[in-house]
Amino acid sequence: MLFAGTLAAQEGETGRERWQRVPDVFAALGVGPGVHVADIGAGGGFFTARLAQAVGNDGRVFAVDIDAGVIGRLRERAEREQWSNVEIIHSRPDDPRLPHGALDAALIVNTYHEFTAVEAMLRGLARALKPGGRLVIVDQVPPPSRIRDERTAQERAHELGSWFAVRDLVGAGFRIVCLEDPFIVAAGTDARDDWWLLAAVRGAEPGR
């Protein structure tokens, strides 16, 4: 695998690593060599590339996205950067299409507020996670002017209060283990908004 040089070549990604607290996100996930992890809403592959490096040759990264154009660009990047331990999955809005019981962890960054079938997606993720597997969500905090808005209004603004996610996960049988709100504070960073981080563990009954 060729990681070090290709990672350094990605414009703007070094600054993003700092403000998005990548090492802390990975610590919340429990990522390390040999881990099997999914990047839900992989987009341009920012987290996928770093996860692939972190899990090594004995690990596996499932880069998941619903957008066909994004999937095509991910495949091109995977070939260019020789991501030999990455599997790219074209998911559906109601199904991540991940193998059952295969994951130690799953990561959702700046994507949870885009889910249109939340319950179905959480059931799919619960099925894909091993017992005790971790789900980590990082998303944008609504500003004070929208903090009391309804969920749909926040989602239209591409943000979501962490309390909505807490309620969703508990209802889906996950156990909350960590909530940092805010996790990232925009002031003094390159971030445009504040962000929260939520970590949860899959219960004994996936997809309940």
PDB file of C-alpha atoms in Angstrom:
ATOM      1  CA  MET A   1       0.000   0.000   0.000  1.00  0.00           C
ATOM      2  CA  LEU A   2       1.244   3.503  -0.793  1.00  0.00           C
ATOM      3  CA  PHE A   3      -0.044   5.857   1.877  1.00  0.00           C
ATOM      4  CA  ALA A   4       2.457   8.378   3.193  1.00  0.00           C
ATOM      5  CA  GLY A   5       3.255  10.192  -0.027  1.00  0.00           C
ATOM      6  CA  THR A   6      -0.251  10.146  -1.420  1.00  0.00           C
ATOM      7  CA  LEU A   7      -1.777  11.426   1.803  1.00  0.00           C
ATOM      8  CA  ALA A   8       0.615  14.347   1.869  1.00  0.00           C
ATOM      9  CA  ALA A   9      -0.360  15.198  -1.686  1.00  0.00           C
ATOM     10  CA  GLN A  10      -4.017  15.806  -0.885  1.00  0.00           C
ATOM     11  CA  GLU A  11      -4.552  19.571  -0.947  1.00  0.00           C
ATOM     12  CA  GLY A  12      -6.133  21.043   2.133  1.00  0.00           C
ATOM     13  CA  GLU A  13      -6.268  17.742   3.989  1.00  0.00           C
ATOM     14  CA  THR A  14      -3.429  18.496   6.393  1.00  0.00           C
ATOM     15  CA  GLY A  15      -5.302  21.475   7.829  1.00  0.00           C
ATOM     16  CA  ARG A  16      -8.464  19.412   8.055  1.00  0.00           C
ATOM     17  CA  GLU A  17      -6.648  16.733  10.042  1.00  0.00           C
ATOM     18  CA  ARG A  18      -5.872  19.322  12.706  1.00  0.00           C
ATOM     19  CA  TRP A  19      -9.216  21.022  13.101  1.00  0.00           C
ATOM     20  CA  GLN A  20     -11.270  17.834  12.733  1.00  0.00           C
ATOM     21  CA  ARG A  21      -9.265  16.129  15.502  1.00  0.00           C
ATOM     22  CA  VAL A  22      -8.659  12.958  13.512  1.00  0.00           C
ATOM     23  CA  PRO A  23      -6.599  11.194  16.229  1.00  0.00           C
ATOM     24  CA  ASP A  24      -9.399  11.782  18.749  1.00  0.00           C
ATOM     25  CA  VAL A  25     -12.023  10.493  16.315  1.00  0.00           C
ATOM     26  CA  PHE A  26      -9.949   7.346  15.791  1.00  0.00           C
ATOM     27  CA  ALA A  27      -9.523   6.908  19.544  1.00  0.00           C
ATOM     28  CA  ALA A  28     -13.310   7.048  19.951  1.00  0.00           C
ATOM     29  CA  LEU A  29     -13.609   4.379  17.249  1.00  0.00           C
ATOM     30  CA  GLY A  30     -10.944   2.147  18.799  1.00  0.00           C
ATOM     31  CA  VAL A  31      -9.152   1.951  15.464  1.00  0.00           C
ATOM     32  CA  GLY A  32      -5.879   0.055  15.230  1.00  0.00           C
ATOM     33  CA  PRO A  33      -4.099  -2.632  13.203  1.00  0.00           C
ATOM     34  CA  GLY A  34      -6.371  -5.432  12.077  1.00  0.00           C
ATOM     35  CA  VAL A  35      -9.639  -3.591  12.754  1.00  0.00           C
ATOM     36  CA  HIS A  36     -12.539  -3.786  10.289  1.00  0.00           C
ATOM     37  CA  VAL A  37     -14.259  -0.407  10.024  1.00  0.00           C
ATOM     38  CA  ALA A  38     -16.786   1.330   7.760  1.00  0.00           C
ATOM     39  CA  ASP A  39     -16.651   4.947   6.601  1.00  0.00           C
ATOM     40  CA  ILE A  40     -20.307   5.835   5.998  1.00  0.00           C
ATOM     41  CA  GLY A  41     -20.701   8.734   3.574  1.00  0.00           C
ATOM     42  CA  ALA A  42     -17.086   8.382   2.512  1.00  0.00           C
ATOM     43  CA  GLY A  43     -17.237  11.268   0.039  1.00  0.00           C
ATOM     44  CA  GLY A  44     -13.796  12.140  -1.291  1.00  0.00           C
ATOM     45  CA  GLY A  45     -12.103   9.543   0.878  1.00  0.00           C
ATOM     46  CA  PHE A  46     -10.529  11.812   3.500  1.00  0.00           C
ATOM     47  CA  PHE A  47     -11.290   9.458   6.398  1.00  0.00           C
ATOM     48  CA  THR A  48     -11.111   6.321   4.252  1.00  0.00           C
ATOM     49  CA  ALA A  49      -7.470   7.009   3.391  1.00  0.00           C
ATOM     50  CA  ARG A  50      -6.530   7.557   7.015  1.00  0.00           C
ATOM     51  CA  LEU A  51      -8.480   4.573   8.229  1.00  0.00           C
ATOM     52  CA  ALA A  52      -6.772   2.381   5.637  1.00  0.00           C
ATOM     53  CA  GLN A  53      -3.412   3.471   6.975  1.00  0.00           C
ATOM     54  CA  ALA A  54      -4.474   2.949  10.595  1.00  0.00           C
ATOM     55  CA  VAL A  55      -5.844  -0.597  10.199  1.00  0.00           C
ATOM     56  CA  GLY A  56      -2.965  -1.825   8.042  1.00  0.00           C
ATOM     57  CA  ASN A  57      -2.753  -4.872   5.820  1.00  0.00           C
ATOM     58  CA  ASP A  58      -4.592  -7.086   8.283  1.00  0.00           C
ATOM     59  CA  GLY A  59      -7.515  -4.665   8.610  1.00  0.00           C
ATOM     60  CA  ARG A  60     -10.330  -3.728   6.273  1.00  0.00           C
ATOM     61  CA  VAL A  61     -12.073  -0.457   5.451  1.00  0.00           C
ATOM     62  CA  PHE A  62     -15.515  -0.366   3.843  1.00  0.00           C
ATOM     63  CA  ALA A  63     -15.982   2.994   2.096  1.00  0.00           C
ATOM     64  CA  VAL A  64     -19.741   3.494   1.760  1.00  0.00           C
ATOM     65  CA  ASP A  65     -21.671   6.144  -0.185  1.00  0.00           C
ATOM     66  CA  ILE A  66     -25.044   6.424  -1.942  1.00  0.00           C
ATOM     67  CA  ASP A  67     -23.849   8.755  -4.719  1.00  0.00           C
ATOM     68  CA  ALA A  68     -22.785   6.974  -7.912  1.00  0.00           C
ATOM     69  CA  GLY A  69     -20.486   9.832  -8.932  1.00  0.00           C
ATOM     70  CA  VAL A  70     -18.766   9.750  -5.542  1.00  0.00           C
ATOM     71  CA  ILE A  71     -18.349   5.986  -5.824  1.00  0.00           C
ATOM     72  CA  GLY A  72     -16.670   6.403  -9.197  1.00  0.00           C
ATOM     73  CA  ARG A  73     -14.214   8.968  -7.839  1.00  0.00           C
ATOM     74  CA  LEU A  74     -13.498   6.794  -4.813  1.00  0.00           C
ATOM     75  CA  ARG A  75     -12.669   3.883  -7.101  1.00  0.00           C
ATOM     76  CA  GLU A  76     -10.307   6.106  -9.073  1.00  0.00           C
ATOM     77  CA  ARG A  77      -8.576   7.286  -5.902  1.00  0.00           C
ATOM     78  CA  ALA A  78      -8.378   3.740  -4.566  1.00  0.00           C
ATOM     79  CA  GLU A  79      -6.642   2.616  -7.741  1.00  0.00           C
ATOM     80  CA  ARG A  80      -4.364   5.649  -7.848  1.00  0.00           C
ATOM     81  CA  GLU A  81      -3.306   5.321  -4.217  1.00  0.00           C
ATOM     82  CA  GLN A  82      -3.344   1.508  -4.174  1.00  0.00           C
ATOM     83  CA  TRP A  83      -5.828   1.026  -1.342  1.00  0.00           C
ATOM     84  CA  SER A  84      -5.456  -2.733  -1.193  1.00  0.00           C
ATOM     85  CA  ASN A  85      -7.390  -3.029   2.098  1.00  0.00           C
ATOM     86  CA  VAL A  86     -10.412  -0.906   1.070  1.00  0.00           C
ATOM     87  CA  GLU A  87     -13.730  -2.185  -0.271  1.00  0.00           C
ATOM     88  CA  ILE A  88     -15.991   0.422  -1.867  1.00  0.00           C
ATOM     89  CA  ILE A  89     -19.739  -0.064  -1.452  1.00  0.00           C
ATOM     90  CA  HIS A  90     -22.513   1.726  -3.349  1.00  0.00           C
ATOM     91  CA  SER A  91     -25.182   1.787  -0.648  1.00  0.00           C
ATOM     92  CA  ARG A  92     -28.885   2.609  -0.637  1.00  0.00           C
ATOM     93  CA  PRO A  93     -30.579   5.300   1.473  1.00  0.00           C
ATOM     94  CA  ASP A  94     -32.150   2.574   3.623  1.00  0.00           C
ATOM     95  CA  ASP A  95     -29.321   0.018   3.634  1.00  0.00           C
ATOM     96  CA  PRO A  96     -25.535   0.446   3.995  1.00  0.00           C
ATOM     97  CA  ARG A  97     -25.150  -2.954   2.269  1.00  0.00           C
ATOM     98  CA  LEU A  98     -22.414  -4.032   4.659  1.00  0.00           C
ATOM     99  CA  PRO A  99     -21.607  -7.672   5.481  1.00  0.00           C
ATOM    100  CA  HIS A 100     -23.374  -8.865   8.625  1.00  0.00           C
ATOM    101  CA  GLY A 101     -21.332  -9.120  11.808  1.00  0.00           C
ATOM    102  CA  ALA A 102     -18.139  -8.019  10.071  1.00  0.00           C
ATOM    103  CA  LEU A 103     -17.343  -4.660  11.658  1.00  0.00           C
ATOM    104  CA  ASP A 104     -15.488  -3.631  14.774  1.00  0.00           C
ATOM    105  CA  ALA A 105     -16.496  -0.007  14.204  1.00  0.00           C
ATOM    106  CA  ALA A 106     -18.330   2.393  11.911  1.00  0.00           C
ATOM    107  CA  LEU A 107     -17.806   6.120  11.381  1.00  0.00           C
ATOM    108  CA  ILE A 108     -20.296   8.703  10.121  1.00  0.00           C
ATOM    109  CA  VAL A 109     -18.866  12.213   9.619  1.00  0.00           C
ATOM    110  CA  ASN A 110     -20.994  15.105   8.351  1.00  0.00           C
ATOM    111  CA  THR A 111     -23.480  12.645   6.890  1.00  0.00           C
ATOM    112  CA  TYR A 112     -25.923  11.634   9.626  1.00  0.00           C
ATOM    113  CA  HIS A 113     -28.060  14.732   9.037  1.00  0.00           C
ATOM    114  CA  GLU A 114     -28.460  13.591   5.402  1.00  0.00           C
ATOM    115  CA  PHE A 115     -30.050  10.243   6.297  1.00  0.00           C
ATOM    116  CA  THR A 116     -33.578   9.944   4.923  1.00  0.00           C
ATOM    117  CA  ALA A 117     -34.258   6.497   6.419  1.00  0.00           C
ATOM    118  CA  VAL A 118     -32.611   6.769   9.823  1.00  0.00           C
ATOM    119  CA  GLU A 119     -34.190   3.711  11.469  1.00  0.00           C
ATOM    120  CA  ALA A 120     -33.405   1.439   8.525  1.00  0.00           C
ATOM    121  CA  MET A 121     -29.806   2.656   8.294  1.00  0.00           C
ATOM    122  CA  LEU A 122     -29.239   2.135  12.014  1.00  0.00           C
ATOM    123  CA  ARG A 123     -30.668  -1.381  11.748  1.00  0.00           C
ATOM    124  CA  GLY A 124     -28.275  -2.080   8.899  1.00  0.00           C
ATOM    125  CA  LEU A 125     -25.323  -0.741  10.870  1.00  0.00           C
ATOM    126  CA  ALA A 126     -26.316  -2.728  13.955  1.00  0.00           C
ATOM    127  CA  ARG A 127     -26.410  -5.905  11.844  1.00  0.00           C
ATOM    128  CA  ALA A 128     -22.981  -5.135  10.389  1.00  0.00           C
ATOM    129  CA  LEU A 129     -21.335  -4.455  13.764  1.00  0.00           C
ATOM    130  CA  LYS A 130     -20.026  -7.224  15.979  1.00  0.00           C
ATOM    131  CA  PRO A 131     -21.367  -7.348  19.557  1.00  0.00           C
ATOM    132  CA  GLY A 132     -19.737  -4.430  21.336  1.00  0.00           C
ATOM    133  CA  GLY A 133     -18.839  -2.815  18.016  1.00  0.00           C
ATOM    134  CA  ARG A 134     -18.591   0.967  18.068  1.00  0.00           C
ATOM    135  CA  LEU A 135     -20.547   3.544  16.094  1.00  0.00           C
ATOM    136  CA  VAL A 136     -19.107   7.075  16.087  1.00  0.00           C
ATOM    137  CA  ILE A 137     -21.002  10.022  14.620  1.00  0.00           C
ATOM    138  CA  VAL A 138     -19.541  13.484  14.078  1.00  0.00           C
ATOM    139  CA  ASP A 139     -21.877  16.213  12.845  1.00  0.00           C
ATOM    140  CA  GLN A 140     -22.454  19.943  12.914  1.00  0.00           C
ATOM    141  CA  VAL A 141     -23.990  21.814  15.842  1.00  0.00           C
ATOM    142  CA  PRO A 142     -26.901  24.112  14.925  1.00  0.00           C
ATOM    143  CA  PRO A 143     -26.176  27.785  15.689  1.00  0.00           C
ATOM    144  CA  PRO A 144     -28.138  29.470  18.513  1.00  0.00           C
ATOM    145  CA  SER A 145     -30.634  30.857  15.996  1.00  0.00           C
ATOM    146  CA  ARG A 146     -31.654  27.313  14.957  1.00  0.00           C
ATOM    147  CA  ILE A 147     -31.002  25.353  18.139  1.00  0.00           C
ATOM    148  CA  ARG A 148     -34.729  24.933  18.861  1.00  0.00           C
ATOM    149  CA  ASP A 149     -35.783  24.299  15.268  1.00  0.00           C
ATOM    150  CA  GLU A 150     -37.517  21.091  14.288  1.00  0.00           C
ATOM    151  CA  ARG A 151     -35.366  18.274  13.012  1.00  0.00           C
ATOM    152  CA  THR A 152     -36.344  18.719   9.377  1.00  0.00           C
ATOM    153  CA  ALA A 153     -35.403  22.410   9.469  1.00  0.00           C
ATOM    154  CA  GLN A 154     -31.995  21.616  10.931  1.00  0.00           C
ATOM    155  CA  GLU A 155     -31.401  18.885   8.370  1.00  0.00           C
ATOM    156  CA  ARG A 156     -32.220  21.280   5.533  1.00  0.00           C
ATOM    157  CA  ALA A 157     -29.468  23.527   6.902  1.00  0.00           C
ATOM    158  CA  HIS A 158     -27.063  20.524   6.876  1.00  0.00           C
ATOM    159  CA  GLU A 159     -26.771  20.261  10.665  1.00  0.00           C
ATOM    160  CA  LEU A 160     -28.419  18.377  13.513  1.00  0.00           C
ATOM    161  CA  GLY A 161     -28.659  18.663  17.268  1.00  0.00           C
ATOM    162  CA  SER A 162     -26.867  15.803  18.997  1.00  0.00           C
ATOM    163  CA  TRP A 163     -29.985  15.037  21.077  1.00  0.00           C
ATOM    164  CA  PHE A 164     -31.773  13.786  17.966  1.00  0.00           C
ATOM    165  CA  ALA A 165     -28.976  11.274  17.325  1.00  0.00           C
ATOM    166  CA  VAL A 166     -28.945  10.171  20.977  1.00  0.00           C
ATOM    167  CA  ARG A 167     -32.666   9.428  20.794  1.00  0.00           C
ATOM    168  CA  ASP A 168     -32.263   7.562  17.488  1.00  0.00           C
ATOM    169  CA  LEU A 169     -29.441   5.356  18.729  1.00  0.00           C
ATOM    170  CA  VAL A 170     -31.042   4.482  22.034  1.00  0.00           C
ATOM    171  CA  GLY A 171     -34.219   3.549  20.182  1.00  0.00           C
ATOM    172  CA  ALA A 172     -32.181   1.308  17.870  1.00  0.00           C
ATOM    173  CA  GLY A 173     -30.653  -0.597  20.782  1.00  0.00           C
ATOM    174  CA  PHE A 174     -27.299   1.156  20.986  1.00  0.00           C
ATOM    175  CA  ARG A 175     -25.722   2.159  24.290  1.00  0.00           C
ATOM    176  CA  ILE A 176     -24.263   5.679  24.419  1.00  0.00           C
ATOM    177  CA  VAL A 177     -20.711   5.689  25.789  1.00  0.00           C
ATOM    178  CA  CYS A 178     -19.548   9.213  24.969  1.00  0.00           C
ATOM    179  CA  LEU A 179     -21.022  12.539  23.898  1.00  0.00           C
ATOM    180  CA  GLU A 180     -18.887  15.640  23.356  1.00  0.00           C
ATOM    181  CA  ASP A 181     -21.000  18.634  22.383  1.00  0.00           C
ATOM    182  CA  PRO A 182     -19.167  20.586  21.206  1.00  0.00           C
ATOM    183  CA  PHE A 183     -16.318  18.335  20.119  1.00  0.00           C
ATOM    184  CA  ILE A 184     -14.848  20.907  17.736  1.00  0.00           C
ATOM    185  CA  VAL A 185     -15.221  24.628  18.414  1.00  0.00           C
ATOM    186  CA  ALA A 186     -14.922  26.736  15.265  1.00  0.00           C
ATOM    187  CA  ALA A 187     -13.231  29.702  16.950  1.00  0.00           C
ATOM    188  CA  GLY A 188      -9.495  29.452  16.503  1.00  0.00           C
ATOM    189  CA  THR A 189      -9.651  26.649  13.915  1.00  0.00           C
ATOM    190  CA  ASP A 190     -10.186  26.324  10.166  1.00  0.00           C
ATOM    191  CA  ALA A 191     -13.649  24.902  10.850  1.00  0.00           C
ATOM    192  CA  ARG A 192     -16.641  27.010   9.820  1.00  0.00           C
ATOM    193  CA  ASP A 193     -18.973  25.519  12.430  1.00  0.00           C
ATOM    194  CA  ASP A 194     -18.942  23.764  15.789  1.00  0.00           C
ATOM    195  CA  TRP A 195     -19.236  19.959  15.702  1.00  0.00           C
ATOM    196  CA  TRP A 196     -20.355  17.263  18.155  1.00  0.00           C
ATOM    197  CA  LEU A 197     -19.123  13.684  18.563  1.00  0.00           C
ATOM    198  CA  LEU A 198     -21.250  10.792  19.749  1.00  0.00           C
ATOM    199  CA  ALA A 199     -19.920   7.276  20.397  1.00  0.00           C
ATOM    200  CA  ALA A 200     -22.198   4.286  20.979  1.00  0.00           C
ATOM    201  CA  VAL A 201     -21.863   0.531  21.312  1.00  0.00           C
ATOM    202  CA  ARG A 202     -24.015  -2.030  19.537  1.00  0.00           C
ATOM    203  CA  GLY A 203     -26.264  -3.911  21.938  1.00  0.00           C
ATOM    204  CA  ALA A 204     -26.763  -7.649  22.156  1.00  0.00           C
ATOM    205  CA  GLU A 205     -29.766  -7.556  19.823  1.00  0.00           C
ATOM    206  CA  PRO A 206     -28.762  -5.904  16.511  1.00  0.00           C
ATOM    207  CA  GLY A 207     -31.415  -3.985  14.678  1.00  0.00           C
ATOM    208  CA  ARG A 208     -33.906  -4.213  17.526  1.00  0.00           C
TER     209      ARG A 208
END
